Amino acid sequence: MKRIKSIVMEVLIVIAVFFMVCIAGLVDIKAGESPRDTRLIKQTNITLEGDKKNIEDMSRKIQNQSSELEKLKKEMNKLTLNKNTEEWNNAVISYNNKLMQYNKDLSQYNSKLDDYNKIYSSLKAQDGEKENAIDWVRKVLGI
């Protein structure tokens, strides 16, 4: 009976050691993924900061263009009242050119903003999926 107990005990110890080695290996694998993810997240954050500055600059530019367009529109209305057709035609041409540039810049701004939002949401999703090693081991063990 003692011999069976000792054999069972040795088998349990071997299984426990094997289980601990497996868990340690899984933790090493998980920890090995972390620096790569951290580097990727840092690079993405740097890219997002640059994009954010570009978007803010574009926003200021669009606001300035919008105020210029309003001024030109008021000028055109004044010229309409004065009935000076040549100046009015020049003002309309200038307004149309600035309006085309404004629309072009606005579409670029919207596309940059959409790209920024996509990258930002994917980064937030990665942060949500990222777990620390202890929580991951607990999940593997079912604790």
PDB file of C-alpha atoms in Angstrom:
ATOM      1  CA  MET A   1       0.000   0.000   0.000  1.00  0.00           C
ATOM      2  CA  LYS A   2       2.830   2.355   0.854  1.00  0.00           C
ATOM      3  CA  ARG A   3       4.444   1.562  -2.448  1.00  0.00           C
ATOM      4  CA  ILE A   4       1.280   2.456  -4.393  1.00  0.00           C
ATOM      5  CA  LYS A   5       0.961   5.696  -2.415  1.00  0.00           C
ATOM      6  CA  SER A   6       4.540   6.643  -3.205  1.00  0.00           C
ATOM      7  CA  ILE A   7       4.102   5.854  -6.920  1.00  0.00           C
ATOM      8  CA  VAL A   8       0.874   7.877  -7.084  1.00  0.00           C
ATOM      9  CA  MET A   9       2.576  10.720  -5.215  1.00  0.00           C
ATOM     10  CA  GLU A  10       5.532  10.691  -7.619  1.00  0.00           C
ATOM     11  CA  VAL A  11       3.190  10.705 -10.622  1.00  0.00           C
ATOM     12  CA  LEU A  12       1.250  13.645  -9.155  1.00  0.00           C
ATOM     13  CA  ILE A  13       4.489  15.543  -8.513  1.00  0.00           C
ATOM     14  CA  VAL A  14       5.666  14.884 -12.082  1.00  0.00           C
ATOM     15  CA  ILE A  15       2.299  16.050 -13.440  1.00  0.00           C
ATOM     16  CA  ALA A  16       2.413  19.177 -11.251  1.00  0.00           C
ATOM     17  CA  VAL A  17       5.963  19.985 -12.397  1.00  0.00           C
ATOM     18  CA  PHE A  18       4.975  19.393 -16.018  1.00  0.00           C
ATOM     19  CA  PHE A  19       1.927  21.628 -15.582  1.00  0.00           C
ATOM     20  CA  MET A  20       4.052  24.400 -14.046  1.00  0.00           C
ATOM     21  CA  VAL A  21       6.581  24.150 -16.898  1.00  0.00           C
ATOM     22  CA  CYS A  22       3.760  24.402 -19.440  1.00  0.00           C
ATOM     23  CA  ILE A  23       2.307  27.464 -17.714  1.00  0.00           C
ATOM     24  CA  ALA A  24       5.764  29.075 -17.558  1.00  0.00           C
ATOM     25  CA  GLY A  25       6.209  28.398 -21.274  1.00  0.00           C
ATOM     26  CA  LEU A  26       2.844  29.952 -22.078  1.00  0.00           C
ATOM     27  CA  VAL A  27       3.694  33.009 -19.985  1.00  0.00           C
ATOM     28  CA  ASP A  28       7.019  33.345 -21.832  1.00  0.00           C
ATOM     29  CA  ILE A  29       5.219  33.145 -25.163  1.00  0.00           C
ATOM     30  CA  LYS A  30       2.721  35.790 -24.065  1.00  0.00           C
ATOM     31  CA  ALA A  31       5.486  38.027 -22.687  1.00  0.00           C
ATOM     32  CA  GLY A  32       7.415  37.631 -25.950  1.00  0.00           C
ATOM     33  CA  GLU A  33       4.483  39.105 -27.854  1.00  0.00           C
ATOM     34  CA  SER A  34       4.240  42.132 -25.589  1.00  0.00           C
ATOM     35  CA  PRO A  35       7.335  44.130 -26.707  1.00  0.00           C
ATOM     36  CA  ARG A  36       6.380  43.789 -30.349  1.00  0.00           C
ATOM     37  CA  ASP A  37       2.882  45.033 -29.579  1.00  0.00           C
ATOM     38  CA  THR A  38       4.278  47.862 -27.458  1.00  0.00           C
ATOM     39  CA  ARG A  39       6.551  49.033 -30.283  1.00  0.00           C
ATOM     40  CA  LEU A  40       3.661  48.900 -32.725  1.00  0.00           C
ATOM     41  CA  ILE A  41       1.436  50.876 -30.361  1.00  0.00           C
ATOM     42  CA  LYS A  42       4.136  53.521 -29.836  1.00  0.00           C
ATOM     43  CA  GLN A  43       4.618  53.892 -33.598  1.00  0.00           C
ATOM     44  CA  THR A  44       0.878  54.151 -34.097  1.00  0.00           C
ATOM     45  CA  ASN A  45       0.632  56.800 -31.356  1.00  0.00           C
ATOM     46  CA  ILE A  46       3.386  58.839 -33.024  1.00  0.00           C
ATOM     47  CA  THR A  47       1.580  58.567 -36.353  1.00  0.00           C
ATOM     48  CA  LEU A  48      -1.693  59.598 -34.724  1.00  0.00           C
ATOM     49  CA  GLU A  49      -0.076  62.644 -33.107  1.00  0.00           C
ATOM     50  CA  GLY A  50       1.313  63.771 -36.466  1.00  0.00           C
ATOM     51  CA  ASP A  51      -2.032  63.191 -38.159  1.00  0.00           C
ATOM     52  CA  LYS A  52      -3.810  65.108 -35.401  1.00  0.00           C
ATOM     53  CA  LYS A  53      -1.530  68.118 -35.920  1.00  0.00           C
ATOM     54  CA  ASN A  54      -2.122  67.973 -39.684  1.00  0.00           C
ATOM     55  CA  ILE A  55      -5.872  67.782 -39.147  1.00  0.00           C
ATOM     56  CA  GLU A  56      -5.789  70.764 -36.783  1.00  0.00           C
ATOM     57  CA  ASP A  57      -3.767  72.766 -39.328  1.00  0.00           C
ATOM     58  CA  MET A  58      -6.189  71.826 -42.082  1.00  0.00           C
ATOM     59  CA  SER A  59      -9.093  72.819 -39.846  1.00  0.00           C
ATOM     60  CA  ARG A  60      -7.598  76.268 -39.276  1.00  0.00           C
ATOM     61  CA  LYS A  61      -6.979  76.639 -43.014  1.00  0.00           C
ATOM     62  CA  ILE A  62     -10.579  75.691 -43.801  1.00  0.00           C
ATOM     63  CA  GLN A  63     -11.887  78.161 -41.218  1.00  0.00           C
ATOM     64  CA  ASN A  64      -9.791  80.928 -42.785  1.00  0.00           C
ATOM     65  CA  GLN A  65     -11.013  80.004 -46.248  1.00  0.00           C
ATOM     66  CA  SER A  66     -14.593  80.013 -44.995  1.00  0.00           C
ATOM     67  CA  SER A  67     -14.236  83.528 -43.613  1.00  0.00           C
ATOM     68  CA  GLU A  68     -12.609  84.664 -46.892  1.00  0.00           C
ATOM     69  CA  LEU A  69     -15.533  83.205 -48.827  1.00  0.00           C
ATOM     70  CA  GLU A  70     -17.993  85.068 -46.611  1.00  0.00           C
ATOM     71  CA  LYS A  71     -16.115  88.326 -47.227  1.00  0.00           C
ATOM     72  CA  LEU A  72     -16.126  87.725 -50.984  1.00  0.00           C
ATOM     73  CA  LYS A  73     -19.826  86.939 -50.876  1.00  0.00           C
ATOM     74  CA  LYS A  74     -20.555  90.215 -49.077  1.00  0.00           C
ATOM     75  CA  GLU A  75     -18.370  92.046 -51.590  1.00  0.00           C
ATOM     76  CA  MET A  76     -20.279  90.437 -54.463  1.00  0.00           C
ATOM     77  CA  ASN A  77     -23.580  91.541 -52.927  1.00  0.00           C
ATOM     78  CA  LYS A  78     -22.286  95.110 -52.630  1.00  0.00           C
ATOM     79  CA  LEU A  79     -21.110  95.062 -56.240  1.00  0.00           C
ATOM     80  CA  THR A  80     -24.524  93.793 -57.344  1.00  0.00           C
ATOM     81  CA  LEU A  81     -26.132  96.840 -55.771  1.00  0.00           C
ATOM     82  CA  ASN A  82     -23.616  99.174 -57.464  1.00  0.00           C
ATOM     83  CA  LYS A  83     -24.325  97.520 -60.812  1.00  0.00           C
ATOM     84  CA  ASN A  84     -20.647  97.445 -61.767  1.00  0.00           C
ATOM     85  CA  THR A  85     -20.694  94.310 -63.936  1.00  0.00           C
ATOM     86  CA  GLU A  86     -16.978  94.048 -64.676  1.00  0.00           C
ATOM     87  CA  GLU A  87     -15.958  94.166 -61.035  1.00  0.00           C
ATOM     88  CA  TRP A  88     -18.837  91.863 -60.150  1.00  0.00           C
ATOM     89  CA  ASN A  89     -17.710  89.317 -62.784  1.00  0.00           C
ATOM     90  CA  ASN A  90     -14.158  89.429 -61.421  1.00  0.00           C
ATOM     91  CA  ALA A  91     -15.482  88.956 -57.893  1.00  0.00           C
ATOM     92  CA  VAL A  92     -17.599  85.978 -59.003  1.00  0.00           C
ATOM     93  CA  ILE A  93     -14.604  84.383 -60.726  1.00  0.00           C
ATOM     94  CA  SER A  94     -12.474  84.916 -57.641  1.00  0.00           C
ATOM     95  CA  TYR A  95     -15.248  83.529 -55.421  1.00  0.00           C
ATOM     96  CA  ASN A  96     -15.670  80.439 -57.608  1.00  0.00           C
ATOM     97  CA  ASN A  97     -11.927  79.753 -57.629  1.00  0.00           C
ATOM     98  CA  LYS A  98     -11.716  80.065 -53.857  1.00  0.00           C
ATOM     99  CA  LEU A  99     -14.842  77.953 -53.452  1.00  0.00           C
ATOM    100  CA  MET A 100     -13.344  75.179 -55.591  1.00  0.00           C
ATOM    101  CA  GLN A 101     -10.154  75.269 -53.500  1.00  0.00           C
ATOM    102  CA  TYR A 102     -12.248  75.273 -50.319  1.00  0.00           C
ATOM    103  CA  ASN A 103     -14.214  72.211 -51.464  1.00  0.00           C
ATOM    104  CA  LYS A 104     -10.999  70.416 -52.417  1.00  0.00           C
ATOM    105  CA  ASP A 105      -9.403  71.184 -49.039  1.00  0.00           C
ATOM    106  CA  LEU A 106     -12.589  70.182 -47.234  1.00  0.00           C
ATOM    107  CA  SER A 107     -12.694  66.795 -48.970  1.00  0.00           C
ATOM    108  CA  GLN A 108      -9.015  66.226 -48.084  1.00  0.00           C
ATOM    109  CA  TYR A 109      -9.781  67.201 -44.496  1.00  0.00           C
ATOM    110  CA  ASN A 110     -12.693  64.756 -44.332  1.00  0.00           C
ATOM    111  CA  SER A 111     -10.631  61.892 -45.768  1.00  0.00           C
ATOM    112  CA  LYS A 112      -7.764  62.590 -43.329  1.00  0.00           C
ATOM    113  CA  LEU A 113     -10.240  62.725 -40.460  1.00  0.00           C
ATOM    114  CA  ASP A 114     -11.792  59.404 -41.516  1.00  0.00           C
ATOM    115  CA  ASP A 115      -8.340  57.790 -41.737  1.00  0.00           C
ATOM    116  CA  TYR A 116      -7.442  59.178 -38.310  1.00  0.00           C
ATOM    117  CA  ASN A 117     -10.671  57.845 -36.804  1.00  0.00           C
ATOM    118  CA  LYS A 118     -10.092  54.377 -38.276  1.00  0.00           C
ATOM    119  CA  ILE A 119      -6.538  54.188 -36.924  1.00  0.00           C
ATOM    120  CA  TYR A 120      -7.629  55.570 -33.548  1.00  0.00           C
ATOM    121  CA  SER A 121     -10.478  53.071 -33.190  1.00  0.00           C
ATOM    122  CA  SER A 122      -8.227  50.153 -34.175  1.00  0.00           C
ATOM    123  CA  LEU A 123      -5.650  51.309 -31.606  1.00  0.00           C
ATOM    124  CA  LYS A 124      -8.326  51.468 -28.908  1.00  0.00           C
ATOM    125  CA  ALA A 125      -9.477  47.985 -29.898  1.00  0.00           C
ATOM    126  CA  GLN A 126      -5.898  46.707 -29.530  1.00  0.00           C
ATOM    127  CA  ASP A 127      -5.602  48.318 -26.108  1.00  0.00           C
ATOM    128  CA  GLY A 128      -8.833  46.639 -25.071  1.00  0.00           C
ATOM    129  CA  GLU A 129      -7.617  43.245 -26.247  1.00  0.00           C
ATOM    130  CA  LYS A 130      -4.239  43.602 -24.587  1.00  0.00           C
ATOM    131  CA  GLU A 131      -4.117  41.701 -21.327  1.00  0.00           C
ATOM    132  CA  ASN A 132      -1.415  41.385 -18.782  1.00  0.00           C
ATOM    133  CA  ALA A 133       0.232  37.999 -18.280  1.00  0.00           C
ATOM    134  CA  ILE A 134      -1.342  37.274 -14.894  1.00  0.00           C
ATOM    135  CA  ASP A 135      -4.891  37.797 -16.137  1.00  0.00           C
ATOM    136  CA  TRP A 136      -4.105  35.683 -19.168  1.00  0.00           C
ATOM    137  CA  VAL A 137      -2.783  32.818 -16.991  1.00  0.00           C
ATOM    138  CA  ARG A 138      -5.875  33.060 -14.804  1.00  0.00           C
ATOM    139  CA  LYS A 139      -8.042  32.805 -17.868  1.00  0.00           C
ATOM    140  CA  VAL A 140      -6.072  29.787 -19.128  1.00  0.00           C
ATOM    141  CA  LEU A 141      -6.364  28.074 -15.759  1.00  0.00           C
ATOM    142  CA  GLY A 142     -10.023  28.969 -15.451  1.00  0.00           C
ATOM    143  CA  ILE A 143      -9.570  30.833 -12.182  1.00  0.00           C
TER     144      ILE A 143
END
